[in-house]
């Protein structure tokens, strides 16, 4: 199960956050800060999965942007790792350039991750509804 | 795509252009660019430009204030509202609460046009959580949109439902969503399935009736719908795999098609067909095939195929392979597949890619429980990973090692874990790892654990540790060695002057030093005293720890002739600000003046011998008598004083009665176990109440502590292991230490040939780590064991049993209340321990006296509820169990044998007694005591050879009793020679010890006849035990006003309190709540629910009874019954 999805820049500022389990808003800030600290402190040749409290973080870096996904113990880390990439690819296709800019990501994310599980992402099908929404 | 959608789509650009060319990427206007003029854009840009958090906060607060004004202004258009909402979402995402906008988000979703609605829905799903009250306001909007003809609106509604929906409102939308499952558009069907999945997660019962439709969705021609339905199935199969075995074939077929590339290329991700779908399917198959050879059979082919197809080197195929491996090792094994999977793991583990290595280790950790041999194959890699610079890899490796720990490699593995700990990780990691280490134990390790883990260590651990030291093992010599070793190691640790140790560790140290210092002959006690003294002076030592230290000093002082340090300590602390320490100092001072007393007070190594505590302080009787003679007021117990004060002041008292009990329970439970701070020197000279004997002490609470540690280390662990390592068990344990250097079990000869120094080291490590795994393992060990290991070498099973039987005293100290009604259980356990065949069960039982006790109690409670016969199991109320002889007897009297109906037979009941009879009929009565009522069963037997007509049974209502329902029973006809019965539920309205319930029976034979009879009912028929805790008792006690006190003489045969309580409990069905010293508390209730509490105290042959109840007459009635039973016995 996916617990949250974060996009952070290198300065540690949150650019996008989405929680799939309710977290108090003031606790979110604390959690995000810790999560970011955990991920930013790791070097490139260290592995992309971090244990944090009782869950795991899977992160991936795109230039100045970090995408961090919090998952529970039952999830397949590698699958989530690739899911991040899939997400970015879709963003890239749609926005032509993935930047730190962020609100519309939400809508795409909403399509990819339904009820905190990774659903398959089918580009064709994905764009259909997306056009509908805008 | 349907026409509607197409039309909508074509309309969109215009719509967007017309409304808002800036915000949001227009569908047609070139995706992705948020226009510079958009307010969101500028907000984001200005935030990005800021450098400090403080500035950001200021800016956002400003923004929020202006937004608040805008959204609440009535003139705000929906378009502007949408714009505001987007900014609000952003602010909230940055962690600034914007709850004022929530209601507007809902409004926007309700009233806006498509785009505005969309933003409204998005905002709602981001702002609110499942239980938010505002969410209910959304329901109407959702219902409306679900019924809309506009597909886009339906889509939006379904999307929001699959994200967030109030559980109690599911019925409102469920039929609508069900309909959507048949919708012609696949996107609608897919979203409907997703919404149902959400419902299944939050309220599985509500969607039970649509399971068939899920099957339809699984077979949907659209792959998207099918994929969505898999989520539901995964969840359902997780909960109950047996219900879906018939679908195995379908899942296998789907996977086959996916793997075979039958899906359209749209589903490909980096040319791998629908990878996440595959993972989902593999998980489902794993769950279905678990422990089921027949189902597993079906999936071997497709698993093989998956393994084969996933050979492209890409991360996503690794993810699939990982899932495959897990599935293969979960289902019923097939050697061919296992081999391939193992190869796969090997590839992962050896990979230079770090993420892959991680995945490999994770797979290995999973697999290793099934097949430890695999660890042997990869042992060198594992060793390398242990020293990997990435702490995450290291941790994963330790996790793996933890799974393969056995008696022989425990030392090395624990060492590795400790090394990791010392690197200083975050607290969470420390806690979890310390827990693991604690399971794999020996003294040195414990020292390290204590000093590193510090005060986050759970308090059970040091307590267990001390208990282990104190109780010792079967072998005196070994105990001695162990203790000496402990003392020595602590002295060495204290040698380092300025080191800071955690408080718990210091407490352990001081206890051990105080208790066993004299075992170490070559150290002058003066040296130890000096060290303790310097500790006392340290500021970081808490006063609790200081108390432990003082206790140690006292113990040491008792065995040395006058010591300068002791004098110094006394002097220093006599003026200490801490009253507790001052008290200790004075005690010590007085004791020092009387060495003989001190010696007898503090015998050496008596921590395990039970002290007999004279809780009644009878030795002070003389003093009291003298005091009374001089006109002192007689002592009143605390609660009595409190009572009196209460009645005088007429004020509320919030002090619960239970408090003084609760505190004394803990100390009296420690039946005299000598513990550091628990030495009571009898300084309270306040009379003969029990309370004084039980002042709250800060003792080492050994009773409640789980018995986790045994001779061999952690007990439960051992239990698990005995099965796993039959192999090493058989190996003579001497080999571990004998230092035979043989060939390490799994080392291949060619490896050993050309080994660098470093490799050799690694191999040595490997052989120590992996010893005890695999078939050939356990023969030798390259590493030299140090002295510490000697003490902890594995023992044969028999020793383990001895160790187990050593724990016997533990159960003896279980408070009396356990023994009361299930004495058989208790003794059964005690007897069981020496037999080696039951070692496992016994050990388990001993490990958890606490939980055992709990469970026994629970059993009892539930037993009381479920099978009523146990309610009176130990009472001597005649429980009539129909035996053949009894039946014969009654048969000889009357030809008609009334017997209880089956459902009542189980309940406690009296004998069937005759009430009255005439020529024509006989009446018999049986009382049945159920939990909540008294049932009178009246049997009417027709003795004649003709049927009796219109038999009427009438009970008269009296002032004392009330018949529930109807007081009469009517039998239209009773056949010849047959028995009818009726049952009446009776309540006692007015309390009396005994009263008569008159009744009559009339019947028609040749003429109308009426027989009168009566039933005698006693108060005890309506008294039931009342389960409660001491705390509850205390609270209730204070709230009750009617009390009755009486002293009754106890007969010599039952002069102890427990005997008296037993009598009361058995004969009067009182529930024994607690016993403390010479006081006991009992509780019962008069049906239906009038409580009566009893407090008993024994003193000099008298039993003081003190009743309290809300009903004035009840205590008197019960007192009478008590006197009666006490006289009888």
Tab-separated table of N, CA and C in Angstrom, chain A residues 13-18 20 22 25 28-29 32 42 45-54 56 60 73-83 85-86 89 94-96 100-104 106-107 110-111 113-115 117-125 128-129 131-134, chain B residues 1 5 9 12 16 25 27 31-34 44-45 48 56 86 89-90 92-94 97 115 118 122 125-126 129 152 155-156 159 162-163 187 190-191 194 197-198 222 231 266-267 269-270 274 276-277 279 283 314-316 319 322-323 354-356 358-359 362 390-392 395-396 428:
chain	number	residue	atom	x	y	z
A	13	UNK	N	12.081	21.890	-0.023
A	13	UNK	CA	10.719	22.441	-0.010
A	13	UNK	C	9.763	21.462	-0.677
A	14	UNK	N	8.628	21.307	-0.077
A	14	UNK	CA	7.649	20.411	-0.672
A	14	UNK	C	7.004	21.097	-1.864
A	15	UNK	N	6.943	20.394	-2.958
A	15	UNK	CA	6.300	20.949	-4.134
A	15	UNK	C	4.929	20.307	-4.348
A	16	UNK	N	4.835	19.076	-3.947
A	16	UNK	CA	3.548	18.405	-4.051
A	16	UNK	C	3.493	17.328	-2.989
A	17	UNK	N	2.363	17.226	-2.371
A	17	UNK	CA	2.229	16.121	-1.428
A	17	UNK	C	0.830	15.549	-1.548
A	18	UNK	N	0.747	14.265	-1.398
A	18	UNK	CA	-0.562	13.630	-1.455
A	18	UNK	C	-0.529	12.500	-0.442
A	20	UNK	N	-2.398	9.292	1.346
A	20	UNK	CA	-3.462	8.310	1.154
A	20	UNK	C	-3.976	7.774	2.473
A	22	UNK	N	-4.960	9.493	6.314
A	22	UNK	CA	-5.116	10.823	6.883
A	22	UNK	C	-3.999	11.114	7.891
A	25	UNK	N	-2.457	17.900	9.677
A	25	UNK	CA	-1.707	18.815	8.818
A	25	UNK	C	-0.404	19.287	9.448
A	28	UNK	N	2.155	16.595	9.172
A	28	UNK	CA	2.666	16.428	7.814
A	28	UNK	C	3.986	17.159	7.644
A	29	UNK	N	4.017	18.388	8.125
A	29	UNK	CA	5.224	19.189	7.953
A	29	UNK	C	6.418	18.500	8.600
A	32	UNK	N	7.311	15.382	6.612
A	32	UNK	CA	7.964	15.717	5.352
A	32	UNK	C	9.407	16.128	5.589
A	42	UNK	N	21.345	10.963	1.393
A	42	UNK	CA	21.928	9.756	0.800
A	42	UNK	C	22.644	10.079	-0.511
A	45	UNK	N	25.150	6.592	-4.992
A	45	UNK	CA	25.409	5.157	-5.119
A	45	UNK	C	24.817	4.349	-3.968
A	46	UNK	N	24.050	4.990	-3.143
A	46	UNK	CA	23.350	4.218	-2.116
A	46	UNK	C	21.971	3.847	-2.647
A	47	UNK	N	21.376	2.854	-2.029
A	47	UNK	CA	20.170	2.346	-2.655
A	47	UNK	C	18.974	3.253	-2.409
A	48	UNK	N	18.031	3.157	-3.276
A	48	UNK	CA	16.932	4.129	-3.316
A	48	UNK	C	15.806	3.818	-2.350
A	49	UNK	N	16.020	2.822	-1.528
A	49	UNK	CA	14.972	2.473	-0.576
A	49	UNK	C	15.494	2.751	0.831
A	50	UNK	N	14.712	3.454	1.582
A	50	UNK	CA	15.131	3.793	2.940
A	50	UNK	C	14.090	3.294	3.913
A	51	UNK	N	14.566	2.724	5.001
A	51	UNK	CA	13.600	2.370	6.027
A	51	UNK	C	13.379	3.569	6.904
A	52	UNK	N	12.149	3.845	7.152
A	52	UNK	CA	11.829	5.002	7.975
A	52	UNK	C	10.675	4.610	8.882
A	53	UNK	N	10.922	4.666	10.178
A	53	UNK	CA	9.918	4.194	11.132
A	53	UNK	C	9.426	2.819	10.693
A	54	UNK	N	8.116	2.660	10.669
A	54	UNK	CA	7.650	1.332	10.321
A	54	UNK	C	7.278	1.213	8.854
A	56	UNK	N	8.582	2.171	4.534
A	56	UNK	CA	9.748	2.370	3.684
A	56	UNK	C	9.548	3.542	2.757
A	60	UNK	N	13.359	8.814	-5.890
A	60	UNK	CA	14.032	8.898	-7.174
A	60	UNK	C	14.301	10.362	-7.463
A	73	UNK	N	5.186	-2.349	4.374
A	73	UNK	CA	6.118	-3.466	4.192
A	73	UNK	C	5.696	-4.442	3.098
A	74	UNK	N	4.430	-4.428	2.726
A	74	UNK	CA	3.978	-5.431	1.770
A	74	UNK	C	4.277	-5.040	0.329
A	75	UNK	N	4.644	-3.807	0.115
A	75	UNK	CA	4.799	-3.336	-1.263
A	75	UNK	C	6.145	-3.770	-1.846
A	76	UNK	N	6.148	-3.887	-3.134
A	76	UNK	CA	7.357	-4.244	-3.870
A	76	UNK	C	8.098	-2.946	-4.200
A	77	UNK	N	9.262	-2.746	-3.582
A	77	UNK	CA	9.968	-1.474	-3.713
A	77	UNK	C	10.297	-1.150	-5.162
A	78	UNK	N	10.740	-2.175	-5.869
A	78	UNK	CA	11.184	-1.924	-7.235
A	78	UNK	C	10.006	-1.497	-8.112
A	79	UNK	N	8.865	-2.090	-7.867
A	79	UNK	CA	7.696	-1.738	-8.658
A	79	UNK	C	7.317	-0.279	-8.414
A	80	UNK	N	7.430	0.138	-7.186
A	80	UNK	CA	7.107	1.530	-6.867
A	80	UNK	C	8.141	2.470	-7.483
A	81	UNK	N	9.369	2.022	-7.439
A	81	UNK	CA	10.465	2.797	-8.018
A	81	UNK	C	10.184	3.070	-9.489
A	82	UNK	N	9.716	2.058	-10.170
A	82	UNK	CA	9.404	2.229	-11.583
A	82	UNK	C	8.126	3.016	-11.786
A	83	UNK	N	7.224	2.905	-10.831
A	83	UNK	CA	5.984	3.667	-10.913
A	83	UNK	C	6.286	5.156	-10.923
A	85	UNK	N	8.869	6.510	-12.054
A	85	UNK	CA	9.377	6.867	-13.365
A	85	UNK	C	8.234	6.967	-14.374
A	86	UNK	N	7.317	6.048	-14.258
A	86	UNK	CA	6.157	6.070	-15.127
A	86	UNK	C	5.419	7.397	-14.995
A	89	UNK	N	7.297	10.076	-16.639
A	89	UNK	CA	7.188	9.976	-18.094
A	89	UNK	C	5.880	10.580	-18.578
A	94	UNK	N	3.027	14.978	-21.148
A	94	UNK	CA	1.918	15.924	-21.143
A	94	UNK	C	2.397	17.365	-21.056
A	95	UNK	N	3.349	17.603	-20.205
A	95	UNK	CA	3.798	18.978	-20.000
A	95	UNK	C	5.025	19.322	-20.820
A	96	UNK	N	5.527	18.347	-21.512
A	96	UNK	CA	6.717	18.478	-22.348
A	96	UNK	C	7.979	18.724	-21.531
A	100	UNK	N	9.553	22.037	-11.598
A	100	UNK	CA	9.172	22.017	-10.214
A	100	UNK	C	7.751	22.506	-10.024
A	101	UNK	N	7.108	22.729	-11.091
A	101	UNK	CA	5.846	23.437	-11.087
A	101	UNK	C	4.722	22.481	-10.846
A	102	UNK	N	3.876	22.805	-9.842
A	102	UNK	CA	3.105	21.727	-9.619
A	102	UNK	C	1.731	21.298	-9.469
A	103	UNK	N	0.759	22.070	-9.605
A	103	UNK	CA	-0.531	21.596	-9.143
A	103	UNK	C	-1.180	20.577	-10.062
A	104	UNK	N	-0.972	20.739	-11.340
A	104	UNK	CA	-1.682	19.869	-12.266
A	104	UNK	C	-1.268	18.411	-12.087
A	106	UNK	N	-1.360	16.793	-9.613
A	106	UNK	CA	-2.349	16.135	-8.775
A	106	UNK	C	-3.346	15.337	-9.579
A	107	UNK	N	-3.779	15.969	-10.624
A	107	UNK	CA	-4.842	15.332	-11.404
A	107	UNK	C	-4.320	14.076	-12.055
A	110	UNK	N	-3.896	11.475	-9.432
A	110	UNK	CA	-5.177	10.922	-9.048
A	110	UNK	C	-5.564	9.783	-9.985
A	111	UNK	N	-5.167	9.931	-11.207
A	111	UNK	CA	-5.483	8.871	-12.161
A	111	UNK	C	-4.610	7.644	-11.944
A	113	UNK	N	-2.781	6.690	-9.160
A	113	UNK	CA	-2.888	6.017	-7.875
A	113	UNK	C	-4.300	6.148	-7.368
A	114	UNK	N	-4.981	5.041	-7.417
A	114	UNK	CA	-6.349	5.053	-6.895
A	114	UNK	C	-6.327	4.314	-5.578
A	115	UNK	N	-6.963	4.890	-4.610
A	115	UNK	CA	-7.089	4.247	-3.303
A	115	UNK	C	-5.803	3.554	-2.874
A	117	UNK	N	-3.205	2.210	-4.064
A	117	UNK	CA	-2.518	1.060	-4.643
A	117	UNK	C	-2.044	1.516	-5.996
A	118	UNK	N	-0.950	0.918	-6.449
A	118	UNK	CA	-0.592	1.359	-7.783
A	118	UNK	C	-1.444	0.617	-8.791
A	119	UNK	N	-2.166	1.343	-9.539
A	119	UNK	CA	-2.954	0.751	-10.608
A	119	UNK	C	-2.087	0.795	-11.842
A	120	UNK	N	-2.399	-0.026	-12.753
A	120	UNK	CA	-1.635	0.051	-13.990
A	120	UNK	C	-1.926	1.369	-14.685
A	121	UNK	N	-0.935	1.851	-15.271
A	121	UNK	CA	-1.119	3.104	-15.971
A	121	UNK	C	-1.102	2.805	-17.465
A	122	UNK	N	-2.168	3.108	-18.092
A	122	UNK	CA	-2.222	2.876	-19.534
A	122	UNK	C	-2.322	4.229	-20.184
A	123	UNK	N	-1.312	4.544	-20.893
A	123	UNK	CA	-1.254	5.904	-21.414
A	123	UNK	C	-2.487	6.280	-22.206
A	124	UNK	N	-2.872	5.344	-23.049
A	124	UNK	CA	-4.007	5.664	-23.906
A	124	UNK	C	-5.226	5.983	-23.050
A	125	UNK	N	-5.456	5.087	-22.141
A	125	UNK	CA	-6.635	5.246	-21.316
A	125	UNK	C	-6.484	6.432	-20.387
A	128	UNK	N	-7.439	9.707	-22.190
A	128	UNK	CA	-8.884	9.846	-22.422
A	128	UNK	C	-9.563	10.616	-21.294
A	129	UNK	N	-9.521	10.070	-20.105
A	129	UNK	CA	-10.221	10.782	-19.052
A	129	UNK	C	-9.602	12.137	-18.777
A	131	UNK	N	-8.446	14.317	-20.748
A	131	UNK	CA	-9.022	15.353	-21.593
A	131	UNK	C	-10.427	15.684	-21.123
A	132	UNK	N	-11.065	14.673	-20.682
A	132	UNK	CA	-12.428	14.896	-20.218
A	132	UNK	C	-12.451	15.901	-19.083
A	133	UNK	N	-11.460	15.809	-18.257
A	133	UNK	CA	-11.517	16.602	-17.034
A	133	UNK	C	-11.209	18.057	-17.241
A	134	UNK	N	-10.372	18.326	-18.173
A	134	UNK	CA	-9.885	19.701	-18.270
A	134	UNK	C	-10.970	20.616	-18.847
B	1	UNK	N	-14.889	5.888	-28.689
B	1	UNK	CA	-15.348	6.962	-27.812
B	1	UNK	C	-16.768	7.384	-28.218
B	5	UNK	N	-18.836	12.058	-25.401
B	5	UNK	CA	-17.498	12.440	-24.973
B	5	UNK	C	-16.838	13.296	-26.034
B	9	UNK	N	-15.473	16.925	-25.555
B	9	UNK	CA	-14.070	17.254	-25.783
B	9	UNK	C	-13.925	18.436	-26.719
B	12	UNK	N	-14.629	21.605	-25.027
B	12	UNK	CA	-13.757	22.030	-23.924
B	12	UNK	C	-12.854	23.222	-24.244
B	16	UNK	N	-12.750	26.544	-22.069
B	16	UNK	CA	-11.593	26.988	-21.305
B	16	UNK	C	-11.167	28.382	-21.718
B	25	UNK	N	-3.578	24.118	-17.563
B	25	UNK	CA	-3.233	23.865	-18.946
B	25	UNK	C	-4.504	23.557	-19.710
B	27	UNK	N	-6.959	22.106	-22.444
B	27	UNK	CA	-6.903	20.854	-23.179
B	27	UNK	C	-6.304	21.048	-24.556
B	31	UNK	N	-0.393	21.801	-23.826
B	31	UNK	CA	-0.393	21.342	-22.449
B	31	UNK	C	0.760	21.913	-21.641
B	32	UNK	N	0.539	21.998	-20.381
B	32	UNK	CA	1.673	22.102	-19.491
B	32	UNK	C	2.117	23.472	-19.067
B	33	UNK	N	1.638	24.519	-19.626
B	33	UNK	CA	2.216	25.775	-19.215
B	33	UNK	C	1.221	26.549	-18.361
B	34	UNK	N	1.599	26.786	-17.186
B	34	UNK	CA	0.756	27.633	-16.364
B	34	UNK	C	1.126	29.061	-16.711
B	44	UNK	N	3.461	30.774	-6.600
B	44	UNK	CA	4.510	29.761	-6.559
B	44	UNK	C	5.867	30.391	-6.806
B	45	UNK	N	5.870	31.269	-7.752
B	45	UNK	CA	7.149	31.882	-8.080
B	45	UNK	C	7.692	32.686	-6.904
B	48	UNK	N	9.031	30.329	-4.293
B	48	UNK	CA	10.298	29.723	-4.700
B	48	UNK	C	11.441	30.702	-4.525
B	56	UNK	N	8.535	32.620	4.125
B	56	UNK	CA	7.494	31.840	3.461
B	56	UNK	C	6.229	31.868	4.302
B	86	UNK	N	-7.654	26.714	-6.010
B	86	UNK	CA	-6.371	26.182	-6.467
B	86	UNK	C	-5.249	26.692	-5.579
B	89	UNK	N	-5.426	24.990	-2.191
B	89	UNK	CA	-4.846	23.649	-2.239
B	89	UNK	C	-3.330	23.740	-2.083
B	90	UNK	N	-2.785	24.696	-2.757
B	90	UNK	CA	-1.328	24.828	-2.709
B	90	UNK	C	-0.856	25.188	-1.298
B	92	UNK	N	-2.367	24.648	1.526
B	92	UNK	CA	-2.589	23.529	2.439
B	92	UNK	C	-1.517	22.464	2.226
B	93	UNK	N	-1.126	22.295	0.980
B	93	UNK	CA	-0.106	21.308	0.668
B	93	UNK	C	1.229	21.676	1.308
B	94	UNK	N	1.453	22.975	1.434
B	94	UNK	CA	2.699	23.409	2.070
B	94	UNK	C	2.606	23.312	3.593
B	97	UNK	N	-2.834	25.344	7.368
B	97	UNK	CA	-4.234	24.965	7.445
B	97	UNK	C	-5.118	26.027	6.791
B	115	UNK	N	-15.444	22.475	-15.295
B	115	UNK	CA	-14.076	22.722	-14.837
B	115	UNK	C	-14.063	23.115	-13.364
B	118	UNK	N	-14.744	20.213	-11.258
B	118	UNK	CA	-13.556	19.361	-11.209
B	118	UNK	C	-12.588	19.840	-10.116
B	122	UNK	N	-11.590	17.961	-6.625
B	122	UNK	CA	-10.181	17.730	-6.308
B	122	UNK	C	-9.855	18.304	-4.935
B	125	UNK	N	-11.252	16.163	-2.171
B	125	UNK	CA	-10.531	14.916	-1.918
B	125	UNK	C	-9.172	15.175	-1.296
B	126	UNK	N	-8.653	16.384	-1.464
B	126	UNK	CA	-7.361	16.687	-0.836
B	126	UNK	C	-7.524	17.228	0.577
B	129	UNK	N	-10.866	14.293	5.160
B	129	UNK	CA	-10.544	12.885	5.386
B	129	UNK	C	-11.845	12.128	5.617
B	152	UNK	N	-18.737	13.119	-18.300
B	152	UNK	CA	-17.641	13.722	-17.551
B	152	UNK	C	-18.043	13.893	-16.092
B	155	UNK	N	-17.953	10.587	-14.411
B	155	UNK	CA	-16.556	10.220	-14.163
B	155	UNK	C	-16.017	10.912	-12.918
B	156	UNK	N	-16.297	12.188	-12.837
B	156	UNK	CA	-15.794	12.947	-11.697
B	156	UNK	C	-16.366	12.408	-10.394
B	159	UNK	N	-14.760	9.189	-9.530
B	159	UNK	CA	-13.385	9.379	-9.083
B	159	UNK	C	-13.352	9.803	-7.620
B	162	UNK	N	-14.136	6.997	-5.295
B	162	UNK	CA	-13.068	6.009	-5.105
B	162	UNK	C	-11.928	6.565	-4.262
B	163	UNK	N	-11.929	7.874	-4.047
B	163	UNK	CA	-10.906	8.461	-3.191
B	163	UNK	C	-11.378	8.583	-1.752
B	187	UNK	N	-14.468	3.192	-19.423
B	187	UNK	CA	-13.906	4.049	-18.369
B	187	UNK	C	-14.855	4.177	-17.189
B	190	UNK	N	-14.737	0.946	-15.308
B	190	UNK	CA	-13.498	0.845	-14.532
B	190	UNK	C	-13.591	1.678	-13.256
B	191	UNK	N	-14.079	2.871	-13.416
B	191	UNK	CA	-14.185	3.733	-12.242
B	191	UNK	C	-15.202	3.213	-11.241
B	194	UNK	N	-13.505	0.631	-9.289
B	194	UNK	CA	-12.602	1.248	-8.315
B	194	UNK	C	-13.361	1.805	-7.123
B	197	UNK	N	-14.267	-1.000	-4.966
B	197	UNK	CA	-13.099	-1.458	-4.217
B	197	UNK	C	-12.935	-0.616	-2.956
B	198	UNK	N	-13.122	0.692	-3.124
B	198	UNK	CA	-13.047	1.579	-1.969
B	198	UNK	C	-14.097	1.169	-0.928
B	222	UNK	N	-12.678	-5.330	-21.506
B	222	UNK	CA	-11.671	-4.283	-21.404
B	222	UNK	C	-10.667	-4.627	-20.303
B	231	UNK	N	-7.803	-5.657	-7.798
B	231	UNK	CA	-7.562	-5.084	-6.472
B	231	UNK	C	-8.534	-5.668	-5.462
B	266	UNK	N	-0.477	-0.464	-25.771
B	266	UNK	CA	-0.674	0.673	-24.873
B	266	UNK	C	-0.343	0.331	-23.435
B	267	UNK	N	-0.451	-0.923	-23.139
B	267	UNK	CA	-0.236	-1.328	-21.760
B	267	UNK	C	1.227	-1.544	-21.437
B	269	UNK	N	5.035	-0.997	-20.634
B	269	UNK	CA	5.894	-0.011	-20.009
B	269	UNK	C	7.310	-0.447	-20.322
B	270	UNK	N	7.996	0.321	-21.079
B	270	UNK	CA	9.337	-0.040	-21.545
B	270	UNK	C	9.335	-1.440	-22.139
B	274	UNK	N	2.205	-4.702	-19.318
B	274	UNK	CA	1.462	-4.443	-18.082
B	274	UNK	C	2.133	-4.969	-16.820
B	276	UNK	N	2.672	-3.915	-13.738
B	276	UNK	CA	2.033	-3.846	-12.416
B	276	UNK	C	0.876	-4.826	-12.320
B	277	UNK	N	0.284	-5.049	-13.473
B	277	UNK	CA	-0.783	-6.043	-13.541
B	277	UNK	C	-0.218	-7.433	-13.252
B	279	UNK	N	2.388	-8.140	-11.497
B	279	UNK	CA	2.736	-8.225	-10.074
B	279	UNK	C	1.510	-8.534	-9.249
B	283	UNK	N	0.848	-11.952	-7.011
B	283	UNK	CA	0.514	-11.921	-5.585
B	283	UNK	C	-0.727	-12.750	-5.310
B	314	UNK	N	15.840	-4.856	-17.041
B	314	UNK	CA	15.241	-3.567	-16.736
B	314	UNK	C	14.663	-3.663	-15.332
B	315	UNK	N	14.683	-2.555	-14.663
B	315	UNK	CA	14.194	-2.546	-13.293
B	315	UNK	C	12.827	-3.189	-13.145
B	316	UNK	N	11.944	-2.881	-14.095
B	316	UNK	CA	10.585	-3.356	-13.912
B	316	UNK	C	10.513	-4.882	-14.022
B	319	UNK	N	11.429	-6.219	-10.728
B	319	UNK	CA	10.299	-6.166	-9.798
B	319	UNK	C	9.391	-7.367	-10.012
B	322	UNK	N	11.110	-10.539	-8.737
B	322	UNK	CA	11.050	-10.601	-7.276
B	322	UNK	C	9.700	-11.170	-6.833
B	323	UNK	N	8.669	-10.677	-7.471
B	323	UNK	CA	7.331	-11.147	-7.115
B	323	UNK	C	7.183	-12.630	-7.459
B	354	UNK	N	22.881	-1.418	-6.780
B	354	UNK	CA	22.595	-1.457	-5.354
B	354	UNK	C	21.127	-1.748	-5.053
B	355	UNK	N	20.252	-1.185	-5.883
B	355	UNK	CA	18.833	-1.440	-5.653
B	355	UNK	C	18.500	-2.904	-5.843
B	356	UNK	N	19.177	-3.495	-6.790
B	356	UNK	CA	18.932	-4.890	-7.088
B	356	UNK	C	19.452	-5.773	-5.957
B	358	UNK	N	19.647	-4.940	-2.913
B	358	UNK	CA	18.678	-4.800	-1.838
B	358	UNK	C	17.508	-5.754	-2.048
B	359	UNK	N	17.041	-5.753	-3.276
B	359	UNK	CA	15.904	-6.615	-3.597
B	359	UNK	C	16.283	-8.083	-3.383
B	362	UNK	N	16.351	-8.936	0.206
B	362	UNK	CA	14.986	-9.024	0.716
B	362	UNK	C	14.379	-10.372	0.334
B	390	UNK	N	26.522	1.258	2.745
B	390	UNK	CA	25.146	1.743	2.855
B	390	UNK	C	24.453	1.093	4.055
B	391	UNK	N	24.075	1.904	5.034
B	391	UNK	CA	23.465	1.326	6.241
B	391	UNK	C	22.173	0.554	5.954
B	392	UNK	N	21.497	0.926	4.886
B	392	UNK	CA	20.239	0.237	4.594
B	392	UNK	C	20.508	-1.217	4.195
B	395	UNK	N	21.439	-3.101	7.232
B	395	UNK	CA	20.301	-3.419	8.073
B	395	UNK	C	19.507	-4.583	7.507
B	396	UNK	N	19.374	-4.571	6.205
B	396	UNK	CA	18.638	-5.663	5.562
B	396	UNK	C	19.392	-6.979	5.789
B	428	UNK	N	14.235	4.862	16.407
B	428	UNK	CA	13.338	3.764	16.012
B	428	UNK	C	14.138	2.512	15.691
